[in-house]
Coordinates of C-alpha atoms and ligand atoms in Angstrom, one line a residue:
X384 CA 106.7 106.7 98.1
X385 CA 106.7 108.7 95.0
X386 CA 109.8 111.7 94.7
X387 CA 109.1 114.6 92.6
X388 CA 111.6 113.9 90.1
X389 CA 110.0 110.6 89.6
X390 CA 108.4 110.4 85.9
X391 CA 105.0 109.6 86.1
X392 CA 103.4 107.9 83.2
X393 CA 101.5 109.6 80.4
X394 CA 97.7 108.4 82.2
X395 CA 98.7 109.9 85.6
X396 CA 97.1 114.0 84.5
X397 CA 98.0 116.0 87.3
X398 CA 101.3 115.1 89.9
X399 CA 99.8 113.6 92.9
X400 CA 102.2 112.9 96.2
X401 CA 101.8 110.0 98.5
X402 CA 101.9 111.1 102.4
X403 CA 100.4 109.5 105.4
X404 CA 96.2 111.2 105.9
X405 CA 94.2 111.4 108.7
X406 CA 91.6 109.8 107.5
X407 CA 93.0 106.2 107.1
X408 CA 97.2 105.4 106.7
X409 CA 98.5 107.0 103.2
X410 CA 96.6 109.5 100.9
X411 CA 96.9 110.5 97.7
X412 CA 97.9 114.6 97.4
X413 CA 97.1 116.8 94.7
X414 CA 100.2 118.4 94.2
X415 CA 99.1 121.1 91.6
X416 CA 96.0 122.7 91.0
X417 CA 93.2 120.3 88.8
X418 CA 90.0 122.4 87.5
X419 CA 86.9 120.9 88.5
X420 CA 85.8 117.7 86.2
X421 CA 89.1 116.9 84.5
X422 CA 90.6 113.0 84.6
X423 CA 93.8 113.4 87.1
X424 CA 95.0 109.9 86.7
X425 CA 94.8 105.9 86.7
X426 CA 95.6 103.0 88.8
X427 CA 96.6 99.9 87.1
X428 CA 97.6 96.8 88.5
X429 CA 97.2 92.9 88.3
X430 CA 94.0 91.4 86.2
X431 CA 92.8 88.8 88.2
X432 CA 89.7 87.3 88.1
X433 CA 86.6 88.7 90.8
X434 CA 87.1 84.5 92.1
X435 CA 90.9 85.0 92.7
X436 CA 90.5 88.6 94.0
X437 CA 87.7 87.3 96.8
X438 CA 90.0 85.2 98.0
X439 CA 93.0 87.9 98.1
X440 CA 90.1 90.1 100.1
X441 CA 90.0 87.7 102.8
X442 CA 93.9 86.7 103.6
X443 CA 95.1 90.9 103.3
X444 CA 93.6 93.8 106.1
X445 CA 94.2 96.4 103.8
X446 CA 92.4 95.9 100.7
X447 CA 93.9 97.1 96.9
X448 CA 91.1 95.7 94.7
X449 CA 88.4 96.6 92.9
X450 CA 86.1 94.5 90.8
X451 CA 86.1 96.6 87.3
X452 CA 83.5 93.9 85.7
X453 CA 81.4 90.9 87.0
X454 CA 84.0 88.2 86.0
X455 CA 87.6 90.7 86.0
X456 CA 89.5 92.7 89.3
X457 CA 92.7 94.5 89.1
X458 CA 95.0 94.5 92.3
X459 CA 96.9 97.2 93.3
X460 CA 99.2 96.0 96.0
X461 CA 102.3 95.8 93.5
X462 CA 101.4 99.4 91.8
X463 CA 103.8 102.2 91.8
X464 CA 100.7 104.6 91.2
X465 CA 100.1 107.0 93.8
X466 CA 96.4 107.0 93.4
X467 CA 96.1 103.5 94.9
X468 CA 96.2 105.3 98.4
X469 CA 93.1 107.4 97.5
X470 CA 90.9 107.3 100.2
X471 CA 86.8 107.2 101.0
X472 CA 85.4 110.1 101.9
X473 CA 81.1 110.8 102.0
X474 CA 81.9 114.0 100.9
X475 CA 84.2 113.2 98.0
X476 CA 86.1 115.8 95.5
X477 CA 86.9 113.1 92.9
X478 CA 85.4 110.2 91.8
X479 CA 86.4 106.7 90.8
X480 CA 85.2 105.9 87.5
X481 CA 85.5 101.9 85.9
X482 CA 86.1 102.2 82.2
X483 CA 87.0 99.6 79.6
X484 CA 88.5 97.8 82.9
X485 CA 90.4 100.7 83.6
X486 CA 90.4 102.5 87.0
X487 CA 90.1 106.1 86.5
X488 CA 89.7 109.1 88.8
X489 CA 87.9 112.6 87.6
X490 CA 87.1 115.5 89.7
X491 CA 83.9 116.8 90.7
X492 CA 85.3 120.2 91.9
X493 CA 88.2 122.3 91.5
X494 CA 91.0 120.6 93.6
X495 CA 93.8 122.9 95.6
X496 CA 97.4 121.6 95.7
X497 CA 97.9 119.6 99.0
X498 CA 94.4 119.0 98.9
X499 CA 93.8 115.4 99.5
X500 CA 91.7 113.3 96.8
X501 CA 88.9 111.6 97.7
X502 CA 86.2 109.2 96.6
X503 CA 83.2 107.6 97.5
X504 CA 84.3 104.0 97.5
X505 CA 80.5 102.9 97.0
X506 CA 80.3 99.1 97.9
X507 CA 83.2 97.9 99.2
X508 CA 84.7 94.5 100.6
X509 CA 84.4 95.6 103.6
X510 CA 80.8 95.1 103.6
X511 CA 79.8 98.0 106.3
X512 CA 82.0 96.6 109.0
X513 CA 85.1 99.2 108.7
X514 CA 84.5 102.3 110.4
X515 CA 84.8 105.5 108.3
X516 CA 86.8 108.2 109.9
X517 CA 86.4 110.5 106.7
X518 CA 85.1 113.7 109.3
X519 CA 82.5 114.9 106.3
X520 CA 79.1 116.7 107.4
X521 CA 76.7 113.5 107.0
X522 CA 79.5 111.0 107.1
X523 CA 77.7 107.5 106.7
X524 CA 80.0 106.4 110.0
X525 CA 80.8 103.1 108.1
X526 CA 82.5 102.0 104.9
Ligands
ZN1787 ZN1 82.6 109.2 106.1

């Protein structure tokens, strides 16, 4: 859990809070307005290889990877950044962009303070099997 008076590092843009979500466990907060299109932070994390973060994928339920090339992952589980707990949604506000093997998020509208951030996880490990619970108009139903 993130405090206010924590410092947050120069790539995290705009404060975001970490507080349980009804959508799935934690969530990442906006805790100050962010105009629409504007990077509001990073995740970083261990650089693993896609091999070693396959078999992480299978031994943990909840999953802090993503692949950010074909041969290179970063895990999150050890992070202090908030934005790790941002969850799907099929009606994002944000989006998760992969850039020079660095997790980004940018918004795709303007974002109200104690709005939770979203993104469309796209393919994920969990292959279809996990049920979304994201309660968007034209939610897919599955992750
Ligand atoms: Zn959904």
């Amino acid at each position: 859990m993130s405090t206010p008076d924590t410092p947050r590092p120069a790539y995290q843009k705009y404060p975001v809070r970490v507080a349980p979500s009804r959508i799935d466990g934690q969530g990442a907060y906006a805790e100050a307005p962010v105009p629409a299109r504007r990077k509001i932070g990073e995740i970083r994390g261990e650089s693993i290889s896609v091999q070693e973060a396959r078999i992480r994928a299978t031994r943990t339920e909840r999953v802090m990877i993503v692949e950010v090339s074909t041969r290179k992952a970063i895990d999150f589980s050890r992070s202090s950044d908030p934005m790790r707990y941002t969850n799907h949604s099929c009606r994002p506000n944000a989006r998760l962009c992969i850039r020079q093997g660095r997790v980004e998020f940018y918004s795709l509208r303007d974002i109200a303070p104690g709005e939770e951030i979203t993104v469309d996880y796209g393919e994920t490990h969990h292959e279809g099997r996990l049920a979304c619970r994201c309660g968007a108009t034209g939610c897919a139903g599955w992750l």
